Tab-separated table of C-alpha atoms in Angstrom:
chain	number	residue	atom	x	y	z
A	1	UNK	CA	38.610	21.558	-16.131
A	2	UNK	CA	40.433	20.034	-12.761
A	3	UNK	CA	38.178	22.272	-10.585
A	4	UNK	CA	35.220	20.979	-12.327
A	5	UNK	CA	36.211	17.614	-11.710
A	6	UNK	CA	36.650	18.201	-8.106
A	7	UNK	CA	33.285	20.083	-7.967
A	8	UNK	CA	31.525	17.047	-9.491
A	9	UNK	CA	33.247	14.584	-7.236
A	10	UNK	CA	31.979	16.547	-4.219
A	11	UNK	CA	28.622	16.199	-5.601
A	12	UNK	CA	28.091	19.935	-5.807
A	13	UNK	CA	27.379	20.352	-9.543
A	14	UNK	CA	23.941	20.760	-10.867
A	15	UNK	CA	22.396	17.956	-12.674
A	16	UNK	CA	22.356	19.651	-16.075
A	17	UNK	CA	25.644	21.093	-15.582
A	18	UNK	CA	26.977	17.519	-14.670
A	19	UNK	CA	25.549	16.181	-17.815
A	20	UNK	CA	27.272	18.636	-20.077
A	21	UNK	CA	30.593	18.165	-18.308
A	22	UNK	CA	30.499	14.400	-18.239
A	23	UNK	CA	30.001	14.618	-22.043
A	24	UNK	CA	33.195	16.689	-22.248
A	25	UNK	CA	35.036	14.169	-19.990
A	26	UNK	CA	34.441	11.448	-22.646
A	27	UNK	CA	35.999	13.559	-25.182
A	28	UNK	CA	39.197	14.446	-23.468
A	29	UNK	CA	41.218	11.564	-22.500
A	30	UNK	CA	43.588	13.642	-20.425
A	31	UNK	CA	40.652	14.745	-18.267
A	32	UNK	CA	39.824	11.124	-17.972
A	33	UNK	CA	43.213	10.338	-16.457
A	34	UNK	CA	42.789	13.454	-13.799
A	35	UNK	CA	39.525	11.952	-13.052
A	36	UNK	CA	41.071	8.816	-12.097
A	37	UNK	CA	43.944	10.413	-10.228
A	38	UNK	CA	41.510	12.465	-8.194
A	39	UNK	CA	39.458	9.465	-7.146
A	40	UNK	CA	42.867	7.729	-6.500
A	41	UNK	CA	43.766	10.625	-4.125
A	42	UNK	CA	40.371	10.626	-2.376
A	43	UNK	CA	40.626	6.734	-1.985
A	44	UNK	CA	44.094	7.315	-0.495
A	45	UNK	CA	42.866	9.915	1.870
A	46	UNK	CA	40.034	7.835	2.999
A	47	UNK	CA	41.200	4.322	3.240
A	48	UNK	CA	45.079	4.071	2.888
A	49	UNK	CA	45.012	0.318	3.125
A	50	UNK	CA	42.893	-0.406	0.231
A	51	UNK	CA	44.334	1.764	-2.529
A	52	UNK	CA	44.207	0.106	-5.977
A	53	UNK	CA	46.165	2.273	-8.469
A	54	UNK	CA	45.334	0.502	-11.632
A	55	UNK	CA	41.827	-0.728	-10.904
A	56	UNK	CA	40.290	0.698	-14.250
A	57	UNK	CA	43.137	-0.883	-16.303
A	58	UNK	CA	42.807	-4.086	-14.668
A	59	UNK	CA	39.068	-4.028	-14.827
A	60	UNK	CA	39.201	-3.290	-18.581
A	61	UNK	CA	41.422	-6.119	-19.051
A	62	UNK	CA	39.242	-8.554	-17.234
A	63	UNK	CA	36.233	-7.224	-19.225
A	64	UNK	CA	37.767	-7.742	-22.296
A	65	UNK	CA	38.711	-11.429	-21.517
A	66	UNK	CA	35.154	-11.979	-20.368
A	67	UNK	CA	33.366	-14.351	-23.187
A	68	UNK	CA	30.449	-12.762	-25.036
A	69	UNK	CA	27.220	-14.452	-24.364
A	70	UNK	CA	25.029	-14.949	-27.139
A	71	UNK	CA	21.592	-16.111	-25.765
A	72	UNK	CA	18.294	-14.745	-26.675
A	73	UNK	CA	16.764	-12.719	-23.894
A	74	UNK	CA	13.738	-14.010	-22.214
A	75	UNK	CA	10.516	-12.552	-23.548
A	76	UNK	CA	8.734	-12.162	-20.246
A	77	UNK	CA	11.759	-9.866	-18.880
A	78	UNK	CA	11.301	-7.616	-21.804
A	79	UNK	CA	7.738	-7.123	-21.081
A	80	UNK	CA	8.176	-6.306	-17.419
A	81	UNK	CA	10.760	-3.872	-18.570
A	82	UNK	CA	8.246	-2.101	-20.746
A	83	UNK	CA	5.832	-1.963	-18.196
A	84	UNK	CA	8.497	-0.466	-15.805
A	85	UNK	CA	9.297	2.168	-18.416
A	86	UNK	CA	5.622	3.055	-18.891
A	87	UNK	CA	4.873	3.116	-15.433
A	88	UNK	CA	7.963	5.543	-14.785
A	89	UNK	CA	6.349	7.856	-17.550
A	90	UNK	CA	2.930	7.550	-15.894
A	91	UNK	CA	4.496	8.365	-12.513
A	92	UNK	CA	6.408	11.360	-14.061
A	93	UNK	CA	3.110	12.576	-15.499
A	94	UNK	CA	1.288	12.108	-12.555
A	95	UNK	CA	3.954	13.340	-10.106
A	96	UNK	CA	1.794	16.458	-9.288
A	97	UNK	CA	-1.004	14.444	-8.202
A	98	UNK	CA	1.026	12.028	-6.152
A	99	UNK	CA	2.087	14.826	-3.929
A	100	UNK	CA	-0.952	13.810	-1.795
A	101	UNK	CA	0.891	10.711	-0.646
A	102	UNK	CA	4.307	12.125	-0.484
A	103	UNK	CA	3.444	15.020	1.579
A	104	UNK	CA	2.906	13.216	5.018
A	105	UNK	CA	4.553	14.943	7.789
A	106	UNK	CA	4.953	18.223	6.140
A	107	UNK	CA	3.417	21.475	6.415
A	108	UNK	CA	-0.123	21.396	4.658
A	109	UNK	CA	0.446	22.232	0.970
A	110	UNK	CA	-0.350	25.929	0.028
A	111	UNK	CA	-3.885	26.564	-1.459
A	112	UNK	CA	-2.509	26.973	-4.742
A	113	UNK	CA	-1.106	23.562	-4.909
A	114	UNK	CA	-4.414	21.902	-4.455
A	115	UNK	CA	-6.233	24.097	-6.947
A	116	UNK	CA	-3.511	23.357	-9.482
A	117	UNK	CA	-3.732	19.569	-8.589
A	118	UNK	CA	-7.486	19.508	-9.395
A	119	UNK	CA	-7.054	21.252	-12.698
A	120	UNK	CA	-4.175	19.288	-13.763
A	121	UNK	CA	-5.880	15.795	-13.421
A	122	UNK	CA	-9.564	15.404	-12.668
A	123	UNK	CA	-9.789	11.879	-11.118
A	124	UNK	CA	-11.783	9.593	-13.171
A	125	UNK	CA	-15.494	10.031	-12.455
A	126	UNK	CA	-15.487	7.086	-10.480
A	127	UNK	CA	-17.142	6.223	-7.158
A	128	UNK	CA	-13.970	5.703	-5.398
A	129	UNK	CA	-15.470	4.509	-2.284
A	130	UNK	CA	-17.293	1.608	-4.212
A	131	UNK	CA	-13.857	0.272	-5.142
A	132	UNK	CA	-12.379	0.687	-1.935
A	133	UNK	CA	-15.152	-1.020	0.007
A	134	UNK	CA	-14.980	-3.846	-2.422
A	135	UNK	CA	-11.294	-3.920	-2.160
A	136	UNK	CA	-11.173	-3.937	1.594
A	137	UNK	CA	-13.247	-7.123	1.935
A	138	UNK	CA	-10.238	-9.183	0.916
A	139	UNK	CA	-7.214	-7.379	2.141
A	140	UNK	CA	-5.446	-8.829	4.809
A	141	UNK	CA	-4.338	-5.652	6.259
A	142	UNK	CA	-7.728	-4.441	6.455
A	143	UNK	CA	-8.522	-7.457	8.351
A	144	UNK	CA	-5.988	-6.520	10.834
A	145	UNK	CA	-7.008	-2.974	11.308
A	146	UNK	CA	-10.590	-3.668	11.693
A	147	UNK	CA	-12.967	-0.628	11.429
A	148	UNK	CA	-9.770	1.779	11.353
A	149	UNK	CA	-9.361	0.726	7.734
A	150	UNK	CA	-12.653	2.739	6.633
A	151	UNK	CA	-10.739	5.979	7.577
A	152	UNK	CA	-9.556	5.673	3.751
A	153	UNK	CA	-13.266	5.980	2.837
A	154	UNK	CA	-14.199	8.773	4.951
A	155	UNK	CA	-10.993	10.875	5.188
A	156	UNK	CA	-11.479	14.498	4.326
A	157	UNK	CA	-10.277	14.708	0.723
B	1	UNK	CA	34.338	7.222	20.333
B	2	UNK	CA	33.261	4.802	17.534
B	3	UNK	CA	32.584	1.937	19.978
B	4	UNK	CA	30.353	4.105	21.998
B	5	UNK	CA	28.298	4.958	18.767
B	6	UNK	CA	27.978	1.368	18.068
B	7	UNK	CA	26.416	0.651	21.480
B	8	UNK	CA	24.035	3.313	21.081
B	9	UNK	CA	22.658	1.614	18.007
B	10	UNK	CA	22.833	-1.993	19.389
B	11	UNK	CA	21.487	-1.450	22.824
B	12	UNK	CA	17.716	-0.781	21.772
B	13	UNK	CA	18.033	-4.089	19.678
B	14	UNK	CA	19.238	-6.030	22.794
B	15	UNK	CA	16.319	-4.377	24.803
B	16	UNK	CA	13.804	-5.365	22.089
B	17	UNK	CA	15.162	-9.119	21.930
B	18	UNK	CA	15.002	-9.354	25.711
B	19	UNK	CA	11.529	-8.191	25.649
B	20	UNK	CA	10.192	-10.255	22.767
B	21	UNK	CA	7.526	-12.596	24.028
B	22	UNK	CA	8.774	-16.196	23.681
B	23	UNK	CA	5.312	-17.456	24.055
B	24	UNK	CA	4.027	-15.819	20.868
B	25	UNK	CA	5.445	-16.275	17.342
B	26	UNK	CA	5.549	-12.967	15.117
B	27	UNK	CA	2.940	-14.563	12.895
B	28	UNK	CA	0.812	-15.422	16.068
B	29	UNK	CA	0.806	-11.617	16.807
B	30	UNK	CA	-0.845	-10.840	13.434
B	31	UNK	CA	-3.461	-13.809	13.810
B	32	UNK	CA	-4.194	-12.589	17.282
B	33	UNK	CA	-4.483	-8.901	16.005
B	34	UNK	CA	-6.889	-10.190	13.270
B	35	UNK	CA	-8.959	-11.959	15.775
B	36	UNK	CA	-9.188	-8.991	18.235
B	37	UNK	CA	-10.218	-6.790	15.364
B	38	UNK	CA	-13.326	-8.795	14.983
B	39	UNK	CA	-14.033	-10.165	18.427
B	40	UNK	CA	-13.094	-7.346	20.700
B	41	UNK	CA	-15.761	-4.956	22.316
B	42	UNK	CA	-14.062	-1.366	22.184
B	43	UNK	CA	-14.650	2.199	21.591
B	44	UNK	CA	-12.104	4.942	21.449
B	45	UNK	CA	-10.996	8.228	19.680
B	46	UNK	CA	-8.493	7.776	17.013
B	47	UNK	CA	-6.236	10.230	15.201
B	48	UNK	CA	-5.274	9.788	11.707
B	49	UNK	CA	-2.553	11.539	9.905
B	50	UNK	CA	-1.739	11.380	6.131
B	51	UNK	CA	-0.963	13.950	3.553
B	52	UNK	CA	-0.241	16.813	5.829
B	53	UNK	CA	-3.712	16.483	7.403
B	54	UNK	CA	-4.712	15.312	10.849
B	55	UNK	CA	-8.194	14.168	11.765
B	56	UNK	CA	-10.038	12.424	14.653
B	57	UNK	CA	-12.753	9.865	14.522
B	58	UNK	CA	-14.452	7.798	17.034
B	59	UNK	CA	-14.401	4.051	16.591
B	60	UNK	CA	-16.678	1.626	18.076
B	61	UNK	CA	-16.797	-2.111	17.690
B	62	UNK	CA	-19.362	-4.541	19.376
B	63	UNK	CA	-19.887	-8.008	18.890
B	64	UNK	CA	-23.356	-9.589	20.193
B	65	UNK	CA	-25.394	-12.500	19.422
B	66	UNK	CA	-26.344	-11.039	16.008
B	67	UNK	CA	-22.812	-10.710	14.878
B	68	UNK	CA	-20.466	-7.524	14.472
B	69	UNK	CA	-21.518	-4.184	14.634
B	70	UNK	CA	-18.918	-1.257	14.115
B	71	UNK	CA	-18.908	2.419	13.431
B	72	UNK	CA	-16.273	4.917	12.429
B	73	UNK	CA	-17.507	8.395	12.941
B	74	UNK	CA	-15.505	11.587	11.721
B	75	UNK	CA	-15.184	14.152	14.589
B	76	UNK	CA	-14.111	17.082	12.376
B	77	UNK	CA	-15.585	18.984	9.534
B	78	UNK	CA	-18.533	17.616	7.624
B	79	UNK	CA	-20.667	14.465	8.735
B	80	UNK	CA	-18.425	11.351	7.791
B	81	UNK	CA	-19.652	7.953	9.051
B	82	UNK	CA	-19.288	4.232	8.283
B	83	UNK	CA	-21.769	1.907	9.832
B	84	UNK	CA	-21.240	-1.954	9.541
B	85	UNK	CA	-23.447	-4.703	10.641
B	86	UNK	CA	-21.997	-8.042	9.569
B	87	UNK	CA	-21.710	-7.659	5.708
B	88	UNK	CA	-24.121	-4.575	5.403
B	89	UNK	CA	-22.075	-1.464	5.192
B	90	UNK	CA	-23.634	2.088	5.198
B	91	UNK	CA	-21.221	4.934	4.213
B	92	UNK	CA	-22.453	8.608	5.189
B	93	UNK	CA	-20.607	11.463	3.541
B	94	UNK	CA	-22.101	14.879	4.231
B	95	UNK	CA	-26.036	14.641	3.271
B	96	UNK	CA	-25.262	11.406	0.910
B	97	UNK	CA	-25.744	8.108	2.445
B	98	UNK	CA	-24.689	5.087	0.429
B	99	UNK	CA	-25.261	1.163	1.307
B	100	UNK	CA	-22.973	-1.612	0.355
B	101	UNK	CA	-23.254	-5.403	0.688
B	102	UNK	CA	-20.128	-7.021	1.167
B	103	UNK	CA	-19.263	-10.423	-0.475
B	104	UNK	CA	-17.146	-11.500	2.501
B	105	UNK	CA	-18.479	-14.558	4.028
B	106	UNK	CA	-18.390	-14.368	7.747
B	107	UNK	CA	-15.037	-15.557	8.649
B	108	UNK	CA	-13.946	-18.611	10.465
B	109	UNK	CA	-11.044	-17.652	12.530
B	110	UNK	CA	-8.085	-17.604	12.500
B	111	UNK	CA	-8.801	-14.811	10.104
B	112	UNK	CA	-5.392	-15.108	8.453
B	113	UNK	CA	-4.989	-18.363	6.643
B	114	UNK	CA	-1.779	-20.312	6.830
B	115	UNK	CA	-1.112	-19.686	3.250
B	116	UNK	CA	-1.416	-16.060	3.834
B	117	UNK	CA	1.062	-16.183	6.762
B	118	UNK	CA	3.526	-18.322	4.642
B	119	UNK	CA	3.209	-15.757	1.649
B	120	UNK	CA	3.814	-12.764	4.105
B	121	UNK	CA	6.951	-14.433	5.448
B	122	UNK	CA	8.120	-14.567	1.835
B	123	UNK	CA	7.736	-10.964	1.204
B	124	UNK	CA	8.248	-9.413	4.696
B	125	UNK	CA	10.753	-9.704	7.538
B	126	UNK	CA	8.614	-9.718	10.618
B	127	UNK	CA	10.485	-8.399	13.630
B	128	UNK	CA	9.153	-7.902	17.239
B	129	UNK	CA	10.351	-4.562	18.540
B	130	UNK	CA	10.301	-2.624	21.743
B	131	UNK	CA	7.246	-2.694	24.127
B	132	UNK	CA	5.429	0.575	24.432
B	133	UNK	CA	2.550	2.454	25.708
B	134	UNK	CA	-0.303	3.645	23.539
B	135	UNK	CA	-3.618	5.286	25.043
B	136	UNK	CA	-2.378	4.213	28.339
B	137	UNK	CA	-2.311	0.361	27.260
B	138	UNK	CA	0.600	-1.496	27.291
B	139	UNK	CA	1.528	-2.616	23.702
B	140	UNK	CA	3.752	-4.896	21.905
B	141	UNK	CA	5.427	-3.509	18.542
B	142	UNK	CA	5.807	-5.345	15.337
B	143	UNK	CA	7.660	-4.161	12.365
B	144	UNK	CA	6.751	-5.756	8.943
B	145	UNK	CA	9.831	-4.822	6.731
B	146	UNK	CA	9.415	-5.708	2.975
B	147	UNK	CA	12.270	-7.460	1.240
B	148	UNK	CA	11.926	-5.254	-1.702
B	149	UNK	CA	10.512	-1.776	-2.576
B	150	UNK	CA	7.224	-3.044	-4.343
B	151	UNK	CA	5.485	-2.622	-0.761
B	152	UNK	CA	5.200	-0.335	2.273
B	153	UNK	CA	6.899	-1.039	5.469
B	154	UNK	CA	4.491	-1.318	8.340
B	155	UNK	CA	4.954	-0.923	12.137
B	156	UNK	CA	2.044	-1.919	14.386
B	157	UNK	CA	1.446	-1.573	18.121
B	158	UNK	CA	-0.831	-4.170	19.445
B	159	UNK	CA	-2.415	-4.299	22.973
B	160	UNK	CA	-0.416	-6.780	24.887
B	161	UNK	CA	-3.481	-8.626	26.321
B	162	UNK	CA	-6.068	-8.582	23.640
B	163	UNK	CA	-3.849	-8.204	20.550
B	164	UNK	CA	-6.252	-5.070	19.484
B	165	UNK	CA	-4.328	-3.048	16.923
B	166	UNK	CA	-3.789	0.433	18.818
B	167	UNK	CA	-1.329	2.419	16.576
B	168	UNK	CA	-0.116	1.734	12.925
B	169	UNK	CA	2.369	3.696	10.858
B	170	UNK	CA	3.043	2.926	7.126
B	171	UNK	CA	6.489	3.984	5.737
B	172	UNK	CA	7.597	4.045	2.160
B	173	UNK	CA	10.937	2.864	0.949
B	174	UNK	CA	12.761	5.895	1.986
B	175	UNK	CA	11.492	5.504	5.497
B	176	UNK	CA	9.100	8.471	5.157
B	177	UNK	CA	5.711	8.129	7.017
B	178	UNK	CA	2.809	7.758	4.474
B	179	UNK	CA	0.176	7.519	6.976
B	180	UNK	CA	-0.224	6.841	10.679
B	181	UNK	CA	-2.947	6.432	13.214
B	182	UNK	CA	-3.264	5.592	16.915
B	183	UNK	CA	-5.853	5.819	19.578
B	184	UNK	CA	-5.605	8.523	21.795
B	185	UNK	CA	-8.378	7.310	24.195
B	186	UNK	CA	-9.657	3.783	24.504
B	187	UNK	CA	-12.196	1.579	26.159
B	188	UNK	CA	-11.599	-2.165	25.593
B	189	UNK	CA	-14.552	-4.272	26.997
B	190	UNK	CA	-17.094	-2.997	29.441
B	191	UNK	CA	-20.477	-1.328	28.878
B	192	UNK	CA	-20.432	0.174	25.106
B	193	UNK	CA	-23.229	2.080	23.837
B	194	UNK	CA	-24.210	1.052	20.462
B	195	UNK	CA	-27.627	1.994	19.729
B	196	UNK	CA	-26.477	3.363	16.357
B	197	UNK	CA	-26.569	-0.433	15.287
B	198	UNK	CA	-29.099	-1.048	12.566
B	199	UNK	CA	-32.087	-2.962	14.342
B	200	UNK	CA	-32.008	-6.716	14.049
B	201	UNK	CA	-35.212	-7.135	12.248
B	202	UNK	CA	-34.117	-5.089	9.372
B	203	UNK	CA	-30.875	-6.819	9.408
B	204	UNK	CA	-32.507	-10.210	9.564
B	205	UNK	CA	-34.865	-9.286	6.727
B	206	UNK	CA	-31.999	-8.209	4.652
B	207	UNK	CA	-30.057	-11.423	5.397
B	208	UNK	CA	-33.088	-13.606	4.505
B	209	UNK	CA	-33.452	-11.511	1.262
B	210	UNK	CA	-29.844	-12.343	0.453
B	211	UNK	CA	-30.150	-16.123	1.010
B	212	UNK	CA	-32.775	-16.173	-1.967
B	213	UNK	CA	-30.276	-14.265	-3.959
B	214	UNK	CA	-27.910	-17.204	-3.565
B	215	UNK	CA	-24.688	-15.491	-3.337
B	216	UNK	CA	-21.802	-17.095	-5.016
B	217	UNK	CA	-20.413	-19.836	-3.049
B	218	UNK	CA	-16.562	-19.389	-2.137
B	219	UNK	CA	-15.381	-22.424	-4.341
B	220	UNK	CA	-16.938	-20.614	-7.367
B	221	UNK	CA	-15.343	-17.347	-6.765
B	222	UNK	CA	-11.902	-18.524	-7.476
B	223	UNK	CA	-13.015	-20.287	-10.698
B	224	UNK	CA	-14.364	-17.498	-12.730
B	225	UNK	CA	-12.114	-17.053	-15.815
B	226	UNK	CA	-12.949	-13.663	-17.049
B	227	UNK	CA	-10.139	-13.947	-19.769
B	228	UNK	CA	-8.613	-10.826	-18.696
B	229	UNK	CA	-4.908	-11.078	-18.029
B	230	UNK	CA	-2.937	-9.038	-15.769
B	231	UNK	CA	1.003	-9.438	-16.349
B	232	UNK	CA	2.580	-6.586	-14.363
B	233	UNK	CA	1.623	-7.941	-10.963
B	234	UNK	CA	4.581	-7.222	-8.537
B	235	UNK	CA	6.646	-10.143	-7.431
B	236	UNK	CA	5.329	-11.958	-4.224
B	237	UNK	CA	1.609	-11.219	-5.105
B	238	UNK	CA	-0.524	-14.304	-5.583
B	239	UNK	CA	-3.962	-14.321	-7.079
B	240	UNK	CA	-6.404	-15.092	-4.518
B	241	UNK	CA	-9.736	-14.939	-6.367
B	242	UNK	CA	-11.302	-13.806	-9.522
B	243	UNK	CA	-15.004	-13.086	-9.440
B	244	UNK	CA	-17.797	-11.312	-11.051
B	245	UNK	CA	-19.825	-8.942	-9.048
B	246	UNK	CA	-22.571	-6.431	-9.322
B	247	UNK	CA	-21.781	-3.022	-8.031
B	248	UNK	CA	-23.750	0.010	-7.286
B	249	UNK	CA	-24.717	2.227	-10.323
B	250	UNK	CA	-22.979	-0.212	-12.774
B	251	UNK	CA	-24.730	-1.293	-15.806
B	252	UNK	CA	-22.728	-4.384	-16.367
B	253	UNK	CA	-21.116	-6.838	-13.917
B	254	UNK	CA	-17.649	-6.025	-12.914
B	255	UNK	CA	-14.725	-8.444	-12.851
B	256	UNK	CA	-12.737	-8.314	-9.724
B	257	UNK	CA	-9.488	-9.894	-9.409
B	258	UNK	CA	-7.544	-9.924	-5.975
B	259	UNK	CA	-3.902	-10.502	-5.544
B	260	UNK	CA	-2.319	-10.465	-1.980
B	261	UNK	CA	1.423	-10.711	-0.755
B	262	UNK	CA	-0.002	-11.876	2.770
B	263	UNK	CA	-0.145	-8.427	3.999
B	264	UNK	CA	-1.183	-5.979	1.149
B	265	UNK	CA	-3.850	-6.545	-1.463
B	266	UNK	CA	-4.050	-5.642	-5.016
B	267	UNK	CA	-7.650	-5.524	-6.565
B	268	UNK	CA	-7.983	-5.272	-10.262
B	269	UNK	CA	-11.724	-4.084	-11.350
B	270	UNK	CA	-12.559	-4.440	-15.058
B	271	UNK	CA	-16.134	-3.348	-16.336
B	272	UNK	CA	-17.605	-2.431	-19.731
B	273	UNK	CA	-18.785	1.048	-19.944
B	274	UNK	CA	-20.958	2.874	-22.391
B	275	UNK	CA	-19.561	6.197	-21.465
B	276	UNK	CA	-15.972	5.685	-22.332
B	277	UNK	CA	-15.539	9.418	-23.110
B	278	UNK	CA	-16.502	10.327	-19.602
B	279	UNK	CA	-13.424	8.759	-18.225
B	280	UNK	CA	-9.791	9.760	-18.090
B	281	UNK	CA	-6.879	8.113	-16.483
B	282	UNK	CA	-5.983	9.057	-13.089
B	283	UNK	CA	-4.462	8.370	-9.668
B	284	UNK	CA	-6.293	8.916	-6.496
B	285	UNK	CA	-4.546	8.572	-3.091
B	286	UNK	CA	-5.621	8.441	0.544
B	287	UNK	CA	-2.579	7.633	2.732
B	288	UNK	CA	-1.329	4.293	1.815
B	289	UNK	CA	-4.049	3.327	-0.423
B	290	UNK	CA	-3.874	4.192	-4.214
B	291	UNK	CA	-6.537	4.123	-6.917
B	292	UNK	CA	-5.600	4.288	-10.487
B	293	UNK	CA	-8.075	3.975	-13.456
B	294	UNK	CA	-7.608	3.776	-17.112
B	295	UNK	CA	-9.512	2.851	-20.149
B	296	UNK	CA	-8.964	0.034	-22.486
B	297	UNK	CA	-11.212	0.292	-25.319
B	298	UNK	CA	-14.543	0.460	-23.849
B	299	UNK	CA	-13.747	-1.011	-20.644
B	300	UNK	CA	-12.598	0.670	-17.462
B	301	UNK	CA	-9.971	-0.835	-15.376
B	302	UNK	CA	-9.519	0.369	-11.998
B	303	UNK	CA	-6.643	-0.757	-9.754
B	304	UNK	CA	-6.776	-0.329	-5.732
B	305	UNK	CA	-4.002	-1.257	-3.378
B	306	UNK	CA	-2.166	-0.314	-0.379
B	307	UNK	CA	1.096	-0.531	-2.261
B	308	UNK	CA	3.239	2.450	-3.623
B	309	UNK	CA	1.637	4.438	-6.592
B	310	UNK	CA	3.798	3.116	-9.147
B	311	UNK	CA	2.922	-0.514	-8.294
B	312	UNK	CA	-0.917	0.246	-8.920
B	313	UNK	CA	0.062	2.112	-12.132
B	314	UNK	CA	2.101	-0.686	-13.256
B	315	UNK	CA	-0.625	-3.162	-12.624
B	316	UNK	CA	-3.131	-0.991	-14.497
B	317	UNK	CA	-1.214	-0.784	-17.467
B	318	UNK	CA	-0.359	-4.415	-17.910
B	319	UNK	CA	-4.122	-5.398	-18.123
B	320	UNK	CA	-5.125	-6.966	-21.519
B	321	UNK	CA	-7.834	-9.004	-22.708
B	322	UNK	CA	-6.608	-12.521	-23.640
B	323	UNK	CA	-9.974	-14.522	-23.876
B	324	UNK	CA	-12.260	-15.307	-26.649
B	325	UNK	CA	-12.947	-12.173	-29.065
B	326	UNK	CA	-16.705	-12.275	-28.981
B	327	UNK	CA	-16.720	-11.116	-25.238
């Protein structure tokens, strides 16, 4: 257990392993103490002037003392959150497609990847250039770029 | 040792500060760049890099008594070309040639309006950086650093004398280059060949025809209320206009709503379609520009913007109809 804690703290544990291990930590109070102690040791080694032994206990106490605020949440915030979540889901679903924009500066993607991308998601049968041209009429950055902005319409796909 | 390290970090900053032009405000640089993009005669070879690809194009821009003429011509692969004469644009991809008519009225300069500059300063830190040389021209650099992760960082190299944009790099929130371009060879001013420009008579005839069509006056554009609501617009973006426009091959007029944060823009297009089955949601990317489409009933929503992909998706997902039911 102690070795696992140390591995996790060093950031050398795989994500799925870490999930399982963190679950285990929650169920073992003694491991929790080890966890705190290891961090204390780490802190002491790094910053001997700022070691706070009972930080978690003090924090817990203060948190308990905080008044509970019972206020309705603003609706708009919830809505934004929803969008954020749905956007996140879409981003995941589209991650394969988005490689196009993420790959700058790297080696050209192998042929396999581009074939896969085309099959995974066939972009909507729209005339992308029509929308691009209409969009550029009003974009301040296009205004600064001048003719260079048309590169987005003619760049080899 | 630590001190020496700090000096290495600070030194370039000091140099940048020392070289910053006291006569020009940061925003002035942007105005000058927009002005130069429209009013300078230039021709050069331009290298563009995005998505692991590099390609070269020739760009020519000439202003004469008839207005602006510009051409971007791909130099590699199949024929790719854009020619613009004022508001008339022709796009050639391979054998296919398409004509567009832009709605943009010929601008009164400065092209960047004071409220745009204001909004830009709310969303970006504008920092003048080191002086540099691009395509053998002396350049001032400007870093536009967003105050959040909803937009891209841009660095621009402007010709010190004319303000013409010589080089531009777009970074994502992790500092990774999304796209970049730079002139590798450039002639500013002097005799520039532009025989490719469409003959004046043709252009004039087209302009005359357009006058009869009575394009929407600018004041009207902003007032169109389509009844469509977009709730997920990223912070800092303001609605610039909402208009109904005709687009090529479209059965119904397209609602076009534009938002801007002073530098980047987001366009939302909404149109009725009789072929809903033919469409699927999808993201398309070219460098820093992303296009995302989705269907809402029998309406196709398309969002275009030079913002991170998640922003265009978020915007498209938030579109809803809030007007009368009998649309």
